[in-house]
CSV table of C-alpha atoms in Angstrom, one decimal:
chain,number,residue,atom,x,y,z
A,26,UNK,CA,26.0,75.8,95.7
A,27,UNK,CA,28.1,75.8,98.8
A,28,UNK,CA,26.4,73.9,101.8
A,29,UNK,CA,25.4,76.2,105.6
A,30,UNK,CA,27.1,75.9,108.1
A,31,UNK,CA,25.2,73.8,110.6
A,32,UNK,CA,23.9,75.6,113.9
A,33,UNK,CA,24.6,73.7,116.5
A,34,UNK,CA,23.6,75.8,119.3
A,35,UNK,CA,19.7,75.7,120.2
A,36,UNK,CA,18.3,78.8,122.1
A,37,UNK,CA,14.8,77.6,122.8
A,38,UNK,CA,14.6,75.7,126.1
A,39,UNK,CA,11.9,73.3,124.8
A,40,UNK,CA,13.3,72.5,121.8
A,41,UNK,CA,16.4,72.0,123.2
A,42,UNK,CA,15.0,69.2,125.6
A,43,UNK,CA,13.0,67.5,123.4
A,44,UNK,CA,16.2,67.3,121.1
A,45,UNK,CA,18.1,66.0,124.2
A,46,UNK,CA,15.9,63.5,125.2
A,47,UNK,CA,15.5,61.9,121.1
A,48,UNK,CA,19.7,62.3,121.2
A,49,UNK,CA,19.8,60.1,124.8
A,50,UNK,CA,17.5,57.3,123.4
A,51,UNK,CA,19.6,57.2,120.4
A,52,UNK,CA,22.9,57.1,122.4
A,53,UNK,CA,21.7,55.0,124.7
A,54,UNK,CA,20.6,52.3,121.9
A,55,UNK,CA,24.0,52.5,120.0
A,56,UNK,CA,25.8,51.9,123.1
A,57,UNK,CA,23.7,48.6,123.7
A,58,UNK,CA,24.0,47.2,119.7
A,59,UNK,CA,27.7,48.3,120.2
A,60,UNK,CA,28.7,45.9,123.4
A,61,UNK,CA,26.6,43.4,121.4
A,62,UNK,CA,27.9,43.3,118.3
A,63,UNK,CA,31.4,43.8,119.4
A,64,UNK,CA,31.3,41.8,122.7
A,65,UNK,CA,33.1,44.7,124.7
A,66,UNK,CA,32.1,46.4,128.2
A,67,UNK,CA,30.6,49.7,128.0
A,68,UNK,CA,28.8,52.1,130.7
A,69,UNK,CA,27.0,55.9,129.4
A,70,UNK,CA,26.9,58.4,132.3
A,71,UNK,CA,24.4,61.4,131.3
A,72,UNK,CA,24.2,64.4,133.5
A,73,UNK,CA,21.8,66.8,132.4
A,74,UNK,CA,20.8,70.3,133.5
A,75,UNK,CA,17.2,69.2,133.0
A,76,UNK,CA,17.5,66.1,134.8
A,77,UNK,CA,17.4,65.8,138.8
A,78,UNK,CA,18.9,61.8,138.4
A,79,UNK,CA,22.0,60.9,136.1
A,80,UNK,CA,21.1,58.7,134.0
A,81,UNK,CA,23.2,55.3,133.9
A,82,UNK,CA,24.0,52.4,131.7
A,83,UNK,CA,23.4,49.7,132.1
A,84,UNK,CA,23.4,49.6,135.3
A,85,UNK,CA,25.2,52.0,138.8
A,86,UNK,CA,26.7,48.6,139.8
A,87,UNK,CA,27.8,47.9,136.0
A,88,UNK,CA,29.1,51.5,135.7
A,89,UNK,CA,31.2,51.6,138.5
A,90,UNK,CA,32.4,48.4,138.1
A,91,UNK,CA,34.0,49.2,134.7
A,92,UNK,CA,35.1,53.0,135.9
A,93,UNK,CA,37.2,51.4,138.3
A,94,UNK,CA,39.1,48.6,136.0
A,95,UNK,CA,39.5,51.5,133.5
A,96,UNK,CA,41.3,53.5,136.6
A,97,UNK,CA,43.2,49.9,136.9
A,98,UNK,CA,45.0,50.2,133.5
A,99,UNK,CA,48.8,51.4,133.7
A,100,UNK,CA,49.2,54.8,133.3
A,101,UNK,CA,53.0,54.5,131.4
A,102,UNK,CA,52.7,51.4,128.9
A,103,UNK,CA,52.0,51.8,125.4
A,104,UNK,CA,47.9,50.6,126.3
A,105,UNK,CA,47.9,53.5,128.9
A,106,UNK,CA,44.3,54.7,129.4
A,107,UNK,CA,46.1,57.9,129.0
A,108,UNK,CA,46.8,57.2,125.6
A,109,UNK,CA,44.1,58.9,123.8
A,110,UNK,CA,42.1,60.2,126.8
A,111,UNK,CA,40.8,63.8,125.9
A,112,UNK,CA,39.0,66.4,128.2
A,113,UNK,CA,37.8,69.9,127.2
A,114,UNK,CA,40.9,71.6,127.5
A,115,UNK,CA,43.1,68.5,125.6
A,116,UNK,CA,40.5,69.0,122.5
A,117,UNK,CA,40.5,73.0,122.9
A,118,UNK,CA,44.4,73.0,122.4
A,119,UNK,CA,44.5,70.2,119.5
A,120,UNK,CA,42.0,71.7,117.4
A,121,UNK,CA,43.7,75.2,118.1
A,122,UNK,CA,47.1,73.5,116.7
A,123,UNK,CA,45.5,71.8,113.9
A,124,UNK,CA,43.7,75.4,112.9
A,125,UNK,CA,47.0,77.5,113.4
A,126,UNK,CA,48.6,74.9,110.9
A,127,UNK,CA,45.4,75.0,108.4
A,128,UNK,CA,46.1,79.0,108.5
A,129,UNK,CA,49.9,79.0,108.0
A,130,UNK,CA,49.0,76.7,105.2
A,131,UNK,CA,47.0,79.0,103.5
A,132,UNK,CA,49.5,82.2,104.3
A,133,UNK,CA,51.9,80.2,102.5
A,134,UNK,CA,49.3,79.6,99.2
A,135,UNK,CA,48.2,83.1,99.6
A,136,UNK,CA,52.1,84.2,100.3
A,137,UNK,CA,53.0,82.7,96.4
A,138,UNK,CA,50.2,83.4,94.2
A,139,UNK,CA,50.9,86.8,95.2
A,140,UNK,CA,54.1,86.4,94.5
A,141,UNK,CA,53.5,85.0,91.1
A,142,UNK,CA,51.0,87.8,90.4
A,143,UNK,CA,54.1,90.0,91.3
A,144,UNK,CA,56.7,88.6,88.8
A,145,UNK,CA,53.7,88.9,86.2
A,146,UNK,CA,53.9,92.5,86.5
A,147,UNK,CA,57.5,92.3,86.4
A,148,UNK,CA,57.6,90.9,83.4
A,149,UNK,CA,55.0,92.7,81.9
A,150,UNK,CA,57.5,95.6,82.9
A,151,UNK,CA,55.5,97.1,85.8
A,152,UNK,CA,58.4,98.2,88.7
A,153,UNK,CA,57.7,96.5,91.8
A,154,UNK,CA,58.7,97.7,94.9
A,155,UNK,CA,59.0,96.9,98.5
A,156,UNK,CA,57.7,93.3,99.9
A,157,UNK,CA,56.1,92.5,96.2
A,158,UNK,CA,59.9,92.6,95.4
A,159,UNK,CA,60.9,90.5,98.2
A,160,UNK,CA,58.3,87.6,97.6
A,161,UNK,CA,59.5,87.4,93.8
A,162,UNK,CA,63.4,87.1,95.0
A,163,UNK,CA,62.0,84.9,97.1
A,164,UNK,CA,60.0,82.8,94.3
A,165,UNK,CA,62.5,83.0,91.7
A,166,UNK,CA,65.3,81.7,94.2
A,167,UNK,CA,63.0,78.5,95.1
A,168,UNK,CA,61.6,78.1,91.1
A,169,UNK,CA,65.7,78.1,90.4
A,170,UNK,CA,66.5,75.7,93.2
A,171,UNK,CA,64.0,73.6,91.8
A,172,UNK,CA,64.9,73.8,88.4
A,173,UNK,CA,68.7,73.2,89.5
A,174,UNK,CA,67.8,69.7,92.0
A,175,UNK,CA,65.3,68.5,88.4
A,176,UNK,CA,68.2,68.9,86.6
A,177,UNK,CA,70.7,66.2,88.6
A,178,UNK,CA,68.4,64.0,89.3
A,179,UNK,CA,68.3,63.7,84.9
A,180,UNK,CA,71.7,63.8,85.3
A,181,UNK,CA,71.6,61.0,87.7
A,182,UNK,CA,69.6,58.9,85.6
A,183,UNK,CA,70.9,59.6,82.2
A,184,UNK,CA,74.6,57.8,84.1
A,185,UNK,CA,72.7,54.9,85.5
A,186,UNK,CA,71.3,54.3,81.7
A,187,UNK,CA,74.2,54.9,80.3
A,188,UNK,CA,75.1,51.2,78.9
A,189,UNK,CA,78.4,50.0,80.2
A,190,UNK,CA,80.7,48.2,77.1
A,191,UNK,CA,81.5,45.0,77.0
A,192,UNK,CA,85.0,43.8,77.0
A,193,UNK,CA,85.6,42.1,73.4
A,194,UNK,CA,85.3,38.1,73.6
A,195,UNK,CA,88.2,36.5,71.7
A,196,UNK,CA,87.8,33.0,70.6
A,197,UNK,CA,90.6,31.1,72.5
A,198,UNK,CA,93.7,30.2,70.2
A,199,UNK,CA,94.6,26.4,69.0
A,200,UNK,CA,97.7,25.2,70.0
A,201,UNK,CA,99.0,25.4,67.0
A,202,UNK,CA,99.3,29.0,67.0
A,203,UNK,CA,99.8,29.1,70.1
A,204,UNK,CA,103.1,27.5,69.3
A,205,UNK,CA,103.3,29.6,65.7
A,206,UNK,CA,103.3,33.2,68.3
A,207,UNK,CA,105.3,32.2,70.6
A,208,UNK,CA,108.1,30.9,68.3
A,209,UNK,CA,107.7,34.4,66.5
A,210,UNK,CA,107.4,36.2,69.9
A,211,UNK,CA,104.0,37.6,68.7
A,212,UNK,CA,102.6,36.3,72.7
A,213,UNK,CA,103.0,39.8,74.3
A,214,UNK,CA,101.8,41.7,71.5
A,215,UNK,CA,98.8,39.8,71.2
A,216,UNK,CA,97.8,40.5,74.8
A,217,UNK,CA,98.5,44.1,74.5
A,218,UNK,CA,96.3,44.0,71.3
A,219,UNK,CA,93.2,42.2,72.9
A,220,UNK,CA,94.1,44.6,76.3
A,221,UNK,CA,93.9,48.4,73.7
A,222,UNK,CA,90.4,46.5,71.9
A,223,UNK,CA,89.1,46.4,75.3
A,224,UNK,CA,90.2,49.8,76.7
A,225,UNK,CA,88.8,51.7,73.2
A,226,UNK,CA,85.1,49.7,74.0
A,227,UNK,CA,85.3,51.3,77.7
């Protein structure tokens, strides 16, 4: 069982306050355990239709004393506070990207099982006709392109495993026949014999 979507809009004005001011106590006491725990400086600014005062932590003084070092930082270096500042209008436009790239995702899934479902009929001899036919040419142009790049890379490694021979070591002669070849004038004969063993290994 798939789970609800969660509504996060609240239409009744009373609810809606009481649920603000639980949310503000709880913000409030993360923000506190936070600069604890982690030793860092930390102000909350709330500003709340239902409230006539902002609420600030931990203190105006506090507050603005931070807001203004954080206005201090470099606005070009790679700790900008620029860096990952977001307002409405930053996160409006990221989330739009990110959802325009979930959806062409998708297209593109819903794009090839059509396709597939296409070539089915095809070969189940059905005649297919108009963009049906386009998305199999399509398909079967990538599934051969595929099959063609699996191919070489096999290729590629059935070379590098291909053992390489080794040349032929030949025990090195006495001197004795040294001197027995060379008075025959066996010396060049000899080479060229141990020179064809080794080419015929190659």
């Amino acid at each position: 069982m798939g789970r609800q979507k969660t509504k996060m809009s609240i239409p009744n004005d009373t609810t809606r306050r009481r649920i603000f001011l639980k949310r503000k106590a709880c913000l409030l006491k993360k923000v506190s355990e936070l600069t604890l725990l982690c030793d860092v400086p930390a102000c909350v600014l709330v500003a709340a239709p239902c409230d006539t005062n902002p609420v600030i932590w931990p203190s105006a003084f506090d507050a603005r004393t931070m807001i203004a070092r954080f206005r201090d930082l470099p606005t070009s270096s790679t700790t900008s506070r620029d860096k990952r500042a977001l307002d409405q209008e930053g996160f409006l436009s990221r989330e739009i990207a990110r959802l325009k790239e979930q959806l062409g995702r998708v297209e593109r899934k819903n794009r090839e099982a059509e396709a597939k479902a296409a070539l089915m009929r095809c070969l189940q001899g059905e005649v297919v006709v108009g963009a049906d036919m386009v998305e199999v040419g399509s398909l079967v142009e990538g599934k051969a392109r595929e099959v063609a790049e699996r191919i070489e890379r096999l290729n590629g490694l059935v070379f590098l495993k291909k053992p390489v021979a080794e040349e032929v070591a030949v025990a090195p002669m006495t001197k004795v026949e040294e001197e027995w070849m060379m008075h025959n004038n066996f010396s060049s004969s000899y080479e060229d014999l141990i020179a064809l063993i080794n080419q015929i290994g190659s």
